[in-house]
């Protein structure tokens, strides 16, 4: 499937993206591909769960999914450093000796910003509550998510509801995800990890809850996901971090303290 190419690409020093969940029903391949084709960066960090090897139900894979991988390869061939940090849904890539295309595979990484700030990068499942780190819990949650998203897709077809219109099932899935996991305790465990590493902040994914804020004097940055929020974290040439949200219409950047909150971007 060939899609339109972007001639005026937005350039960033670094991009951090997580939770594509390629292969699962919840993945949004169209926005992922459009975003990747609209940007350039010196480095792209894939912060886990890019491939979903644990989802329930049949694999959702087509030409557009393959084009996402091809576009990432094209970035690498053009000189972009691509670092892939596997998450819990693609944990098989954490095994010793594994490789994935020409990308760097590592469970943790250190990123030094243009302003000298140092960030520990992890997917984030390392700081889940103990019960959520159980293999069986992750598999069960993945299958329940796939089941409800399958029902949602069937109802959308029956009722002629567009993919962009939010439904009660979609809202329920988001609510359950926020309820069972990753509240302030999750964030503070990640901040503690950054503090122990002696860095200025942490960049993660996993929770599907985009965030960019100061916690206990350190930066907590969560890339969000490409199932529901469609967000990425970007670093500009000065080292400033910003959350980007892919959407149909541009929106003005808002301010929260000294940090830009979320800027919408579009094709």
PDB file of C-alpha atoms in Angstrom:
ATOM      1  CA  UNK A   1       0.000   0.000   0.000  1.00  0.00           C
ATOM      2  CA  UNK A   2       1.594   3.238  -1.090  1.00  0.00           C
ATOM      3  CA  UNK A   3       0.735   6.376   0.841  1.00  0.00           C
ATOM      4  CA  UNK A   4       1.590  10.003   0.136  1.00  0.00           C
ATOM      5  CA  UNK A   5       5.090  11.115   1.090  1.00  0.00           C
ATOM      6  CA  UNK A   6       5.736  14.283   3.020  1.00  0.00           C
ATOM      7  CA  UNK A   7       8.066  16.757   1.332  1.00  0.00           C
ATOM      8  CA  UNK A   8       8.307  19.269   4.188  1.00  0.00           C
ATOM      9  CA  UNK A   9       9.294  17.066   7.077  1.00  0.00           C
ATOM     10  CA  UNK A  10       9.489  18.362  10.627  1.00  0.00           C
ATOM     11  CA  UNK A  11      12.998  17.908  11.991  1.00  0.00           C
ATOM     12  CA  UNK A  12      13.833  16.953  15.569  1.00  0.00           C
ATOM     13  CA  UNK A  13      17.046  16.074  17.331  1.00  0.00           C
ATOM     14  CA  UNK A  14      15.452  12.986  18.913  1.00  0.00           C
ATOM     15  CA  UNK A  15      12.105  11.217  18.870  1.00  0.00           C
ATOM     16  CA  UNK A  16      10.807   8.754  21.433  1.00  0.00           C
ATOM     17  CA  UNK A  17       7.886   6.497  20.455  1.00  0.00           C
ATOM     18  CA  UNK A  18       6.402   3.515  22.234  1.00  0.00           C
ATOM     19  CA  UNK A  19       3.548   1.035  22.202  1.00  0.00           C
ATOM     20  CA  UNK A  20       2.725   0.683  18.508  1.00  0.00           C
ATOM     21  CA  UNK A  21       1.475  -2.864  19.267  1.00  0.00           C
ATOM     22  CA  UNK A  22       1.967  -3.860  15.636  1.00  0.00           C
ATOM     23  CA  UNK A  23       0.062  -7.082  14.968  1.00  0.00           C
ATOM     24  CA  UNK A  24      -2.667  -6.463  17.534  1.00  0.00           C
ATOM     25  CA  UNK A  25      -6.216  -5.331  16.899  1.00  0.00           C
ATOM     26  CA  UNK A  26      -5.730  -2.119  18.878  1.00  0.00           C
ATOM     27  CA  UNK A  27      -2.882  -0.826  16.707  1.00  0.00           C
ATOM     28  CA  UNK A  28      -3.448   2.343  14.623  1.00  0.00           C
ATOM     29  CA  UNK A  29      -1.109   1.714  11.664  1.00  0.00           C
ATOM     30  CA  UNK A  30      -2.341   4.610   9.510  1.00  0.00           C
ATOM     31  CA  UNK A  31      -1.427   7.378  11.967  1.00  0.00           C
ATOM     32  CA  UNK A  32       1.865   5.628  12.814  1.00  0.00           C
ATOM     33  CA  UNK A  33       2.923   5.531   9.177  1.00  0.00           C
ATOM     34  CA  UNK A  34       1.805   9.095   8.485  1.00  0.00           C
ATOM     35  CA  UNK A  35       3.740  10.361  11.486  1.00  0.00           C
ATOM     36  CA  UNK A  36       6.923   8.470  10.623  1.00  0.00           C
ATOM     37  CA  UNK A  37       6.787   9.782   7.064  1.00  0.00           C
ATOM     38  CA  UNK A  38       6.333  13.372   8.267  1.00  0.00           C
ATOM     39  CA  UNK A  39       9.434  13.622  10.485  1.00  0.00           C
ATOM     40  CA  UNK A  40      13.207  13.496  10.449  1.00  0.00           C
ATOM     41  CA  UNK A  41      15.457  12.959  13.458  1.00  0.00           C
ATOM     42  CA  UNK A  42      19.060  12.297  14.350  1.00  0.00           C
ATOM     43  CA  UNK A  43      17.878   9.523  16.681  1.00  0.00           C
ATOM     44  CA  UNK A  44      14.639   7.586  17.091  1.00  0.00           C
ATOM     45  CA  UNK A  45      14.111   5.582  20.249  1.00  0.00           C
ATOM     46  CA  UNK A  46      11.476   2.839  20.014  1.00  0.00           C
ATOM     47  CA  UNK A  47      10.567   2.518  23.680  1.00  0.00           C
ATOM     48  CA  UNK A  48       8.997  -0.936  23.729  1.00  0.00           C
ATOM     49  CA  UNK A  49       5.904  -2.857  22.624  1.00  0.00           C
ATOM     50  CA  UNK A  50       6.535  -1.900  19.012  1.00  0.00           C
ATOM     51  CA  UNK A  51       5.684  -5.447  17.979  1.00  0.00           C
ATOM     52  CA  UNK A  52       2.920  -7.179  19.922  1.00  0.00           C
ATOM     53  CA  UNK A  53       3.803 -10.854  20.279  1.00  0.00           C
ATOM     54  CA  UNK A  54       1.358 -11.514  23.126  1.00  0.00           C
ATOM     55  CA  UNK A  55      -1.975 -10.270  21.844  1.00  0.00           C
ATOM     56  CA  UNK A  56      -4.958 -12.588  21.640  1.00  0.00           C
ATOM     57  CA  UNK A  57      -6.733 -13.518  18.440  1.00  0.00           C
ATOM     58  CA  UNK A  58      -5.459 -13.556  14.855  1.00  0.00           C
ATOM     59  CA  UNK A  59      -2.469 -11.456  13.861  1.00  0.00           C
ATOM     60  CA  UNK A  60      -3.510  -8.136  12.321  1.00  0.00           C
ATOM     61  CA  UNK A  61      -0.881  -7.549   9.651  1.00  0.00           C
ATOM     62  CA  UNK A  62      -1.071  -6.082   6.178  1.00  0.00           C
ATOM     63  CA  UNK A  63       0.842  -3.986   3.689  1.00  0.00           C
ATOM     64  CA  UNK A  64       0.611  -0.877   5.863  1.00  0.00           C
ATOM     65  CA  UNK A  65       2.263  -2.667   8.794  1.00  0.00           C
ATOM     66  CA  UNK A  66       5.097  -3.772   6.539  1.00  0.00           C
ATOM     67  CA  UNK A  67       5.440  -0.202   5.256  1.00  0.00           C
ATOM     68  CA  UNK A  68       5.889   1.042   8.842  1.00  0.00           C
ATOM     69  CA  UNK A  69       8.903  -1.265   9.212  1.00  0.00           C
ATOM     70  CA  UNK A  70      10.183  -0.209   5.778  1.00  0.00           C
ATOM     71  CA  UNK A  71       9.864   3.462   6.747  1.00  0.00           C
ATOM     72  CA  UNK A  72      11.865   2.888   9.929  1.00  0.00           C
ATOM     73  CA  UNK A  73      14.503   1.105   7.834  1.00  0.00           C
ATOM     74  CA  UNK A  74      14.553   4.070   5.455  1.00  0.00           C
ATOM     75  CA  UNK A  75      15.191   6.403   8.397  1.00  0.00           C
ATOM     76  CA  UNK A  76      18.121   4.196   9.438  1.00  0.00           C
ATOM     77  CA  UNK A  77      19.517   4.116   5.897  1.00  0.00           C
ATOM     78  CA  UNK A  78      19.326   7.928   5.815  1.00  0.00           C
ATOM     79  CA  UNK A  79      21.583   8.105   8.886  1.00  0.00           C
ATOM     80  CA  UNK A  80      19.106   8.103  11.768  1.00  0.00           C
ATOM     81  CA  UNK A  81      20.241   6.148  14.801  1.00  0.00           C
ATOM     82  CA  UNK A  82      17.403   3.812  15.780  1.00  0.00           C
ATOM     83  CA  UNK A  83      17.436   2.262  19.238  1.00  0.00           C
ATOM     84  CA  UNK A  84      14.839  -0.409  20.033  1.00  0.00           C
ATOM     85  CA  UNK A  85      14.122  -1.080  23.716  1.00  0.00           C
ATOM     86  CA  UNK A  86      11.822  -4.138  23.836  1.00  0.00           C
ATOM     87  CA  UNK A  87       8.884  -4.062  26.243  1.00  0.00           C
ATOM     88  CA  UNK A  88       6.803  -6.785  27.850  1.00  0.00           C
ATOM     89  CA  UNK A  89       4.782  -7.452  24.688  1.00  0.00           C
ATOM     90  CA  UNK A  90       7.923  -7.922  22.577  1.00  0.00           C
ATOM     91  CA  UNK A  91      10.093  -9.267  25.415  1.00  0.00           C
ATOM     92  CA  UNK A  92      11.402 -12.084  23.205  1.00  0.00           C
ATOM     93  CA  UNK A  93      13.727  -9.479  21.686  1.00  0.00           C
ATOM     94  CA  UNK A  94      15.383  -9.042  25.100  1.00  0.00           C
ATOM     95  CA  UNK A  95      16.987 -12.482  24.808  1.00  0.00           C
ATOM     96  CA  UNK A  96      20.791 -12.526  24.424  1.00  0.00           C
ATOM     97  CA  UNK A  97      21.968 -12.582  20.834  1.00  0.00           C
ATOM     98  CA  UNK A  98      18.714 -11.285  19.369  1.00  0.00           C
ATOM     99  CA  UNK A  99      18.772  -8.687  16.595  1.00  0.00           C
ATOM    100  CA  UNK A 100      16.153  -6.754  14.652  1.00  0.00           C
ATOM    101  CA  UNK A 101      17.118  -5.329  11.280  1.00  0.00           C
ATOM    102  CA  UNK A 102      19.932  -2.800  11.693  1.00  0.00           C
ATOM    103  CA  UNK A 103      18.489  -1.303  14.890  1.00  0.00           C
ATOM    104  CA  UNK A 104      20.303  -1.240  18.231  1.00  0.00           C
ATOM    105  CA  UNK A 105      18.597  -3.583  20.687  1.00  0.00           C
ATOM    106  CA  UNK A 106      18.925  -2.838  24.398  1.00  0.00           C
ATOM    107  CA  UNK A 107      16.729  -3.066  27.493  1.00  0.00           C
ATOM    108  CA  UNK A 108      17.892   0.297  28.854  1.00  0.00           C
ATOM    109  CA  UNK A 109      19.597   3.308  27.299  1.00  0.00           C
ATOM    110  CA  UNK A 110      21.089   6.611  28.373  1.00  0.00           C
ATOM    111  CA  UNK A 111      20.205   9.681  26.326  1.00  0.00           C
ATOM    112  CA  UNK A 112      22.137  12.921  26.677  1.00  0.00           C
ATOM    113  CA  UNK A 113      20.120  15.907  25.498  1.00  0.00           C
ATOM    114  CA  UNK A 114      21.507  18.844  23.565  1.00  0.00           C
ATOM    115  CA  UNK A 115      21.380  20.836  26.820  1.00  0.00           C
ATOM    116  CA  UNK A 116      23.422  18.211  28.698  1.00  0.00           C
ATOM    117  CA  UNK A 117      20.452  16.725  30.571  1.00  0.00           C
ATOM    118  CA  UNK A 118      20.798  12.965  31.003  1.00  0.00           C
ATOM    119  CA  UNK A 119      17.797  10.643  30.724  1.00  0.00           C
ATOM    120  CA  UNK A 120      17.441   6.967  31.530  1.00  0.00           C
ATOM    121  CA  UNK A 121      15.228   5.247  28.948  1.00  0.00           C
ATOM    122  CA  UNK A 122      13.262   2.080  29.778  1.00  0.00           C
ATOM    123  CA  UNK A 123       9.980   0.648  28.556  1.00  0.00           C
ATOM    124  CA  UNK A 124       8.560   0.835  32.073  1.00  0.00           C
ATOM    125  CA  UNK A 125       7.226  -2.655  32.801  1.00  0.00           C
ATOM    126  CA  UNK A 126      10.239  -3.067  35.076  1.00  0.00           C
ATOM    127  CA  UNK A 127       8.443  -0.819  37.578  1.00  0.00           C
ATOM    128  CA  UNK A 128       4.986  -2.399  37.478  1.00  0.00           C
ATOM    129  CA  UNK A 129       3.429  -3.549  40.727  1.00  0.00           C
ATOM    130  CA  UNK A 130       4.615  -7.106  41.386  1.00  0.00           C
ATOM    131  CA  UNK A 131       1.360  -8.835  40.399  1.00  0.00           C
ATOM    132  CA  UNK A 132       1.311  -7.029  37.036  1.00  0.00           C
ATOM    133  CA  UNK A 133       4.787  -8.388  36.236  1.00  0.00           C
ATOM    134  CA  UNK A 134       3.481 -11.950  36.266  1.00  0.00           C
ATOM    135  CA  UNK A 135       3.602 -13.520  32.806  1.00  0.00           C
ATOM    136  CA  UNK A 136       0.076 -14.936  33.164  1.00  0.00           C
ATOM    137  CA  UNK A 137      -1.374 -11.530  34.066  1.00  0.00           C
ATOM    138  CA  UNK A 138       0.091  -9.901  30.968  1.00  0.00           C
ATOM    139  CA  UNK A 139      -1.171 -12.675  28.696  1.00  0.00           C
ATOM    140  CA  UNK A 140      -4.639 -12.572  30.271  1.00  0.00           C
ATOM    141  CA  UNK A 141      -4.840  -8.790  29.938  1.00  0.00           C
ATOM    142  CA  UNK A 142      -3.748  -8.949  26.299  1.00  0.00           C
ATOM    143  CA  UNK A 143      -6.429 -11.472  25.446  1.00  0.00           C
ATOM    144  CA  UNK A 144      -9.170  -9.520  27.205  1.00  0.00           C
ATOM    145  CA  UNK A 145      -8.089  -6.360  25.393  1.00  0.00           C
ATOM    146  CA  UNK A 146      -8.180  -8.178  22.047  1.00  0.00           C
ATOM    147  CA  UNK A 147     -11.621  -9.638  22.819  1.00  0.00           C
ATOM    148  CA  UNK A 148     -13.194  -6.272  23.665  1.00  0.00           C
ATOM    149  CA  UNK A 149     -11.551  -4.512  20.744  1.00  0.00           C
ATOM    150  CA  UNK A 150     -12.864  -7.254  18.462  1.00  0.00           C
ATOM    151  CA  UNK A 151     -16.386  -6.697  19.772  1.00  0.00           C
ATOM    152  CA  UNK A 152     -15.922  -2.960  19.308  1.00  0.00           C
ATOM    153  CA  UNK A 153     -14.799  -3.436  15.690  1.00  0.00           C
ATOM    154  CA  UNK A 154     -17.817  -5.675  14.983  1.00  0.00           C
ATOM    155  CA  UNK A 155     -20.232  -3.151  16.484  1.00  0.00           C
ATOM    156  CA  UNK A 156     -18.636  -0.320  14.489  1.00  0.00           C
ATOM    157  CA  UNK A 157     -19.224  -2.228  11.261  1.00  0.00           C
ATOM    158  CA  UNK A 158     -22.796  -3.082  12.214  1.00  0.00           C
ATOM    159  CA  UNK A 159     -23.639   0.489  13.195  1.00  0.00           C
ATOM    160  CA  UNK A 160     -21.489   2.211  10.551  1.00  0.00           C
ATOM    161  CA  UNK A 161     -19.403   4.010  13.171  1.00  0.00           C
ATOM    162  CA  UNK A 162     -16.091   5.471  11.983  1.00  0.00           C
ATOM    163  CA  UNK A 163     -12.764   4.421  13.497  1.00  0.00           C
ATOM    164  CA  UNK A 164     -12.194   7.920  14.856  1.00  0.00           C
ATOM    165  CA  UNK A 165     -15.487   8.104  16.768  1.00  0.00           C
ATOM    166  CA  UNK A 166     -15.107   7.118  20.415  1.00  0.00           C
ATOM    167  CA  UNK A 167     -17.363   4.355  21.700  1.00  0.00           C
ATOM    168  CA  UNK A 168     -18.391   3.161  25.142  1.00  0.00           C
ATOM    169  CA  UNK A 169     -16.253   0.038  24.792  1.00  0.00           C
ATOM    170  CA  UNK A 170     -13.216   2.121  23.899  1.00  0.00           C
ATOM    171  CA  UNK A 171     -13.776   4.398  26.882  1.00  0.00           C
ATOM    172  CA  UNK A 172     -14.236   1.341  29.126  1.00  0.00           C
ATOM    173  CA  UNK A 173     -10.939  -0.182  27.930  1.00  0.00           C
ATOM    174  CA  UNK A 174      -9.102   3.053  28.663  1.00  0.00           C
ATOM    175  CA  UNK A 175     -10.705   3.305  32.094  1.00  0.00           C
ATOM    176  CA  UNK A 176      -9.778  -0.268  33.020  1.00  0.00           C
ATOM    177  CA  UNK A 177      -6.186   0.245  31.857  1.00  0.00           C
ATOM    178  CA  UNK A 178      -5.854   3.303  34.095  1.00  0.00           C
ATOM    179  CA  UNK A 179      -7.571   1.593  37.023  1.00  0.00           C
ATOM    180  CA  UNK A 180      -5.548  -1.612  37.196  1.00  0.00           C
ATOM    181  CA  UNK A 181      -2.113  -0.127  36.772  1.00  0.00           C
ATOM    182  CA  UNK A 182       0.323   2.637  36.867  1.00  0.00           C
ATOM    183  CA  UNK A 183      -0.895   5.422  39.045  1.00  0.00           C
ATOM    184  CA  UNK A 184       1.442   7.666  40.986  1.00  0.00           C
ATOM    185  CA  UNK A 185       3.153   4.618  42.500  1.00  0.00           C
ATOM    186  CA  UNK A 186       4.307   3.522  39.053  1.00  0.00           C
ATOM    187  CA  UNK A 187       5.670   6.982  38.279  1.00  0.00           C
ATOM    188  CA  UNK A 188       7.469   7.274  41.602  1.00  0.00           C
ATOM    189  CA  UNK A 189       9.105   3.853  41.153  1.00  0.00           C
ATOM    190  CA  UNK A 190      10.423   5.041  37.785  1.00  0.00           C
ATOM    191  CA  UNK A 191      11.633   8.312  39.298  1.00  0.00           C
ATOM    192  CA  UNK A 192      13.394   6.310  42.013  1.00  0.00           C
ATOM    193  CA  UNK A 193      15.076   4.286  39.265  1.00  0.00           C
ATOM    194  CA  UNK A 194      16.308   7.498  37.653  1.00  0.00           C
ATOM    195  CA  UNK A 195      17.510   8.826  41.000  1.00  0.00           C
ATOM    196  CA  UNK A 196      19.491   5.647  41.660  1.00  0.00           C
ATOM    197  CA  UNK A 197      21.073   5.962  38.207  1.00  0.00           C
ATOM    198  CA  UNK A 198      22.139   9.541  38.951  1.00  0.00           C
ATOM    199  CA  UNK A 199      20.432  11.034  35.898  1.00  0.00           C
ATOM    200  CA  UNK A 200      18.183  14.068  35.404  1.00  0.00           C
ATOM    201  CA  UNK A 201      15.061  12.220  34.353  1.00  0.00           C
ATOM    202  CA  UNK A 202      13.444   9.133  32.903  1.00  0.00           C
ATOM    203  CA  UNK A 203      11.752   8.463  29.557  1.00  0.00           C
ATOM    204  CA  UNK A 204       9.372   5.523  29.323  1.00  0.00           C
ATOM    205  CA  UNK A 205       6.193   4.156  27.747  1.00  0.00           C
ATOM    206  CA  UNK A 206       4.127   1.130  28.788  1.00  0.00           C
ATOM    207  CA  UNK A 207       1.289   2.819  30.685  1.00  0.00           C
ATOM    208  CA  UNK A 208      -0.318   4.391  27.576  1.00  0.00           C
ATOM    209  CA  UNK A 209      -0.534   7.622  29.604  1.00  0.00           C
ATOM    210  CA  UNK A 210       1.488  10.418  27.946  1.00  0.00           C
ATOM    211  CA  UNK A 211       3.124  12.757  30.440  1.00  0.00           C
ATOM    212  CA  UNK A 212       5.875  15.346  30.718  1.00  0.00           C
ATOM    213  CA  UNK A 213       6.390  16.834  34.159  1.00  0.00           C
ATOM    214  CA  UNK A 214       8.746  17.308  37.075  1.00  0.00           C
ATOM    215  CA  UNK A 215       8.496  14.739  39.872  1.00  0.00           C
ATOM    216  CA  UNK A 216      10.665  15.185  42.949  1.00  0.00           C
ATOM    217  CA  UNK A 217      13.031  17.427  40.992  1.00  0.00           C
ATOM    218  CA  UNK A 218      13.488  14.966  38.111  1.00  0.00           C
ATOM    219  CA  UNK A 219      11.837  14.822  34.686  1.00  0.00           C
ATOM    220  CA  UNK A 220       9.187  12.155  34.166  1.00  0.00           C
ATOM    221  CA  UNK A 221       8.425  11.741  30.456  1.00  0.00           C
ATOM    222  CA  UNK A 222       6.064   9.100  29.094  1.00  0.00           C
ATOM    223  CA  UNK A 223       5.775   8.747  25.305  1.00  0.00           C
ATOM    224  CA  UNK A 224       2.170   7.579  25.448  1.00  0.00           C
ATOM    225  CA  UNK A 225       1.047   5.081  22.799  1.00  0.00           C
ATOM    226  CA  UNK A 226      -0.338   4.572  19.282  1.00  0.00           C
ATOM    227  CA  UNK A 227      -3.414   2.646  20.312  1.00  0.00           C
ATOM    228  CA  UNK A 228      -5.378   5.415  22.003  1.00  0.00           C
ATOM    229  CA  UNK A 229      -3.400   8.617  22.622  1.00  0.00           C
ATOM    230  CA  UNK A 230      -1.324   8.743  19.368  1.00  0.00           C
ATOM    231  CA  UNK A 231       1.535  10.625  21.018  1.00  0.00           C
ATOM    232  CA  UNK A 232       5.300  10.874  20.793  1.00  0.00           C
ATOM    233  CA  UNK A 233       7.988  12.655  22.779  1.00  0.00           C
ATOM    234  CA  UNK A 234      10.285  14.967  20.825  1.00  0.00           C
ATOM    235  CA  UNK A 235      13.535  16.770  21.609  1.00  0.00           C
ATOM    236  CA  UNK A 236      14.406  19.891  19.622  1.00  0.00           C
ATOM    237  CA  UNK A 237      17.845  21.227  18.782  1.00  0.00           C
ATOM    238  CA  UNK A 238      18.082  23.082  22.113  1.00  0.00           C
ATOM    239  CA  UNK A 239      17.366  19.959  24.162  1.00  0.00           C
ATOM    240  CA  UNK A 240      13.803  20.963  25.114  1.00  0.00           C
ATOM    241  CA  UNK A 241      11.309  18.096  25.348  1.00  0.00           C
ATOM    242  CA  UNK A 242       7.748  18.274  24.054  1.00  0.00           C
ATOM    243  CA  UNK A 243       4.847  15.864  23.703  1.00  0.00           C
ATOM    244  CA  UNK A 244       3.356  15.648  20.227  1.00  0.00           C
ATOM    245  CA  UNK A 245      -0.123  14.341  19.495  1.00  0.00           C
ATOM    246  CA  UNK A 246      -1.083  13.233  16.009  1.00  0.00           C
ATOM    247  CA  UNK A 247      -4.409  14.666  14.954  1.00  0.00           C
ATOM    248  CA  UNK A 248      -6.419  15.985  12.042  1.00  0.00           C
ATOM    249  CA  UNK A 249      -6.155  19.623  13.095  1.00  0.00           C
ATOM    250  CA  UNK A 250      -3.247  21.617  14.523  1.00  0.00           C
ATOM    251  CA  UNK A 251      -3.590  23.125  17.984  1.00  0.00           C
ATOM    252  CA  UNK A 252      -1.691  25.821  19.800  1.00  0.00           C
ATOM    253  CA  UNK A 253       0.920  24.687  22.286  1.00  0.00           C
ATOM    254  CA  UNK A 254      -0.182  25.134  25.877  1.00  0.00           C
ATOM    255  CA  UNK A 255       2.034  25.745  28.853  1.00  0.00           C
ATOM    256  CA  UNK A 256       2.207  23.844  32.132  1.00  0.00           C
ATOM    257  CA  UNK A 257       4.802  25.434  34.393  1.00  0.00           C
ATOM    258  CA  UNK A 258       7.944  25.827  32.329  1.00  0.00           C
ATOM    259  CA  UNK A 259       7.248  22.901  30.021  1.00  0.00           C
ATOM    260  CA  UNK A 260       5.164  22.789  26.846  1.00  0.00           C
ATOM    261  CA  UNK A 261       2.338  20.308  27.343  1.00  0.00           C
ATOM    262  CA  UNK A 262       0.986  18.752  24.129  1.00  0.00           C
ATOM    263  CA  UNK A 263       1.256  20.111  20.613  1.00  0.00           C
ATOM    264  CA  UNK A 264      -0.965  18.577  17.952  1.00  0.00           C
ATOM    265  CA  UNK A 265       0.576  17.761  14.610  1.00  0.00           C
ATOM    266  CA  UNK A 266      -1.050  16.610  11.384  1.00  0.00           C
ATOM    267  CA  UNK A 267      -0.225  15.354   7.937  1.00  0.00           C
TER     268      UNK A 267
END
